[in-house]
Coordinates of C-alpha atoms in Angstrom, one line a residue:
M1 CA 106.7 85.6 114.5
S2 CA 104.7 86.4 110.7
K3 CA 101.8 85.6 109.9
T4 CA 102.2 82.7 107.7
M5 CA 100.5 84.3 104.2
P6 CA 101.1 84.2 100.2
V7 CA 103.5 86.9 98.9
F8 CA 103.0 88.9 95.5
V9 CA 105.6 89.1 93.0
Y10 CA 105.8 91.4 90.2
G11 CA 109.8 91.4 88.9
T12 CA 112.8 89.5 89.6
L13 CA 111.0 86.6 92.0
L14 CA 108.6 85.8 89.3
E15 CA 108.9 82.2 87.7
G16 CA 111.9 81.9 85.2
F17 CA 114.6 84.5 87.1
M18 CA 117.6 84.3 88.6
N19 CA 116.1 85.1 92.2
H20 CA 113.2 83.4 91.6
A21 CA 115.8 79.8 92.1
L22 CA 117.9 81.5 94.6
Y23 CA 114.9 82.7 96.8
A24 CA 112.0 81.0 96.7
K25 CA 112.5 78.0 94.5
P26 CA 114.0 76.1 97.5
Y27 CA 111.5 77.3 99.8
D28 CA 109.6 74.7 97.3
C29 CA 106.6 76.9 97.1
E30 CA 103.8 76.7 94.9
V31 CA 103.4 79.6 92.3
Q32 CA 100.0 81.1 91.3
P33 CA 99.5 83.6 88.1
A34 CA 97.8 87.2 89.9
K35 CA 97.7 90.4 89.9
I36 CA 97.1 94.2 92.3
K37 CA 97.0 97.1 92.1
G38 CA 99.3 99.2 91.7
E39 CA 102.6 100.9 89.0
V40 CA 105.5 99.7 88.3
Y41 CA 108.5 101.0 87.1
H42 CA 111.4 99.3 85.4
L43 CA 114.7 101.2 87.5
P44 CA 118.0 102.0 86.7
Q45 CA 119.2 98.8 88.7
G46 CA 117.9 96.5 86.7
Y47 CA 114.8 95.8 88.5
P48 CA 111.5 96.9 89.6
G49 CA 109.5 99.7 91.8
L50 CA 106.5 98.9 93.1
L51 CA 104.3 101.9 93.8
A52 CA 100.5 102.8 95.0
G53 CA 97.9 102.7 92.3
N54 CA 94.9 101.8 91.1
D55 CA 96.3 99.9 87.9
D56 CA 97.1 95.9 87.0
V57 CA 100.1 95.0 88.2
I58 CA 100.7 91.3 86.8
G59 CA 102.8 88.9 88.5
E60 CA 103.0 85.2 91.3
I61 CA 101.9 84.5 94.3
L62 CA 104.3 82.6 96.0
L63 CA 102.5 80.1 98.7
F64 CA 105.2 78.4 101.0
S65 CA 104.3 75.6 103.8
P66 CA 104.4 76.7 107.1
E67 CA 107.3 74.8 108.3
V68 CA 109.6 76.7 106.1
F69 CA 107.6 80.6 105.9
E70 CA 109.6 82.1 108.3
K71 CA 113.3 80.9 106.2
A72 CA 111.3 81.8 103.3
I73 CA 109.8 85.8 104.3
S74 CA 113.9 86.2 105.8
A75 CA 115.3 85.4 102.6
L76 CA 112.9 87.4 101.2
D77 CA 113.0 90.5 103.4
E78 CA 117.0 90.2 103.5
L79 CA 116.7 89.8 99.0
E80 CA 114.1 93.1 99.2
T81 CA 116.2 95.2 101.5
Y82 CA 113.5 95.1 104.0
F83 CA 114.9 95.2 107.5
G84 CA 111.1 95.5 109.5
P85 CA 108.3 97.8 109.5
E86 CA 109.6 101.7 109.9
D87 CA 113.3 101.2 109.2
S88 CA 115.2 104.2 107.6
R89 CA 117.5 101.3 106.3
N90 CA 114.8 99.6 103.9
E91 CA 114.7 100.3 100.1
Y92 CA 111.3 98.3 100.5
E93 CA 107.8 98.8 102.9
R94 CA 105.9 94.8 103.0
I95 CA 102.7 95.6 103.4
E96 CA 99.1 93.4 102.6
I97 CA 97.3 94.1 99.9
S98 CA 94.7 92.2 97.7
A99 CA 95.9 90.4 95.7
V100 CA 92.8 88.3 92.5
L101 CA 93.9 85.2 91.0
V102 CA 93.7 85.0 87.4
Q103 CA 93.1 81.6 86.9
T104 CA 89.4 81.2 89.4
G105 CA 89.4 85.5 90.3
E106 CA 89.8 84.9 94.2
E107 CA 90.9 87.5 95.9
V108 CA 93.6 86.6 98.6
I109 CA 95.3 89.3 100.8
A110 CA 99.5 88.7 100.7
Y111 CA 101.8 90.1 101.4
V112 CA 103.9 92.5 98.4
Y113 CA 107.3 94.9 98.5
R114 CA 106.8 98.1 98.2
Y115 CA 109.3 100.5 97.3
L116 CA 109.6 103.0 99.7
D117 CA 111.0 106.4 97.3
A118 CA 108.4 106.9 95.1
E119 CA 110.2 110.6 94.3
Y120 CA 113.0 107.8 93.3
V121 CA 111.2 106.5 91.0
K122 CA 109.0 108.6 89.4
Q123 CA 112.0 110.4 88.5
W124 CA 114.6 107.6 87.4
G125 CA 112.6 104.9 86.6
T126 CA 110.5 103.2 83.4
R127 CA 107.1 103.8 83.5
I128 CA 105.8 100.1 82.5
Q129 CA 102.5 101.2 81.5
D130 CA 100.5 97.0 81.5
G131 CA 102.3 96.5 84.6
D132 CA 104.0 93.4 83.4
W133 CA 107.4 93.9 84.0
R134 CA 108.7 90.1 82.4
R135 CA 106.4 91.4 79.6
Y136 CA 108.8 94.5 79.8
M137 CA 112.5 92.1 80.3
L138 CA 111.7 89.8 77.5
D139 CA 110.2 92.7 75.0
V140 CA 114.0 94.5 76.5
L141 CA 116.3 91.4 75.5
A142 CA 114.4 91.2 72.3
E143 CA 115.9 94.5 71.0

């Protein structure tokens, strides 16, 4: 059983995007703006990949109640193609990371899904310099 903990999201699970409506909203989670350290890339598949790094990555913390946490994290694992620690089928790994809540400056430990194939991401992805995938997508859609 996983421990209950916040989940940091930076891409299609952000509020207002389709996967938030499908995978987060059904579990009635609380959403708080947050940021972490890393590098985010837009991948050819149309979604982002996070790599380790020292830049700000803008996103949100999803807080699920203990009653629904296991179901919610299982749904997120499925979306992110995460089968468990060190499983060769994983596209992402679910790790613990330090996140900062934007409104209060409070630091929290949260799960985040980080892309495993850094070489692929750096070769084929588009680096989002300001770490804000939502803004990147809105700019792309505006073009």
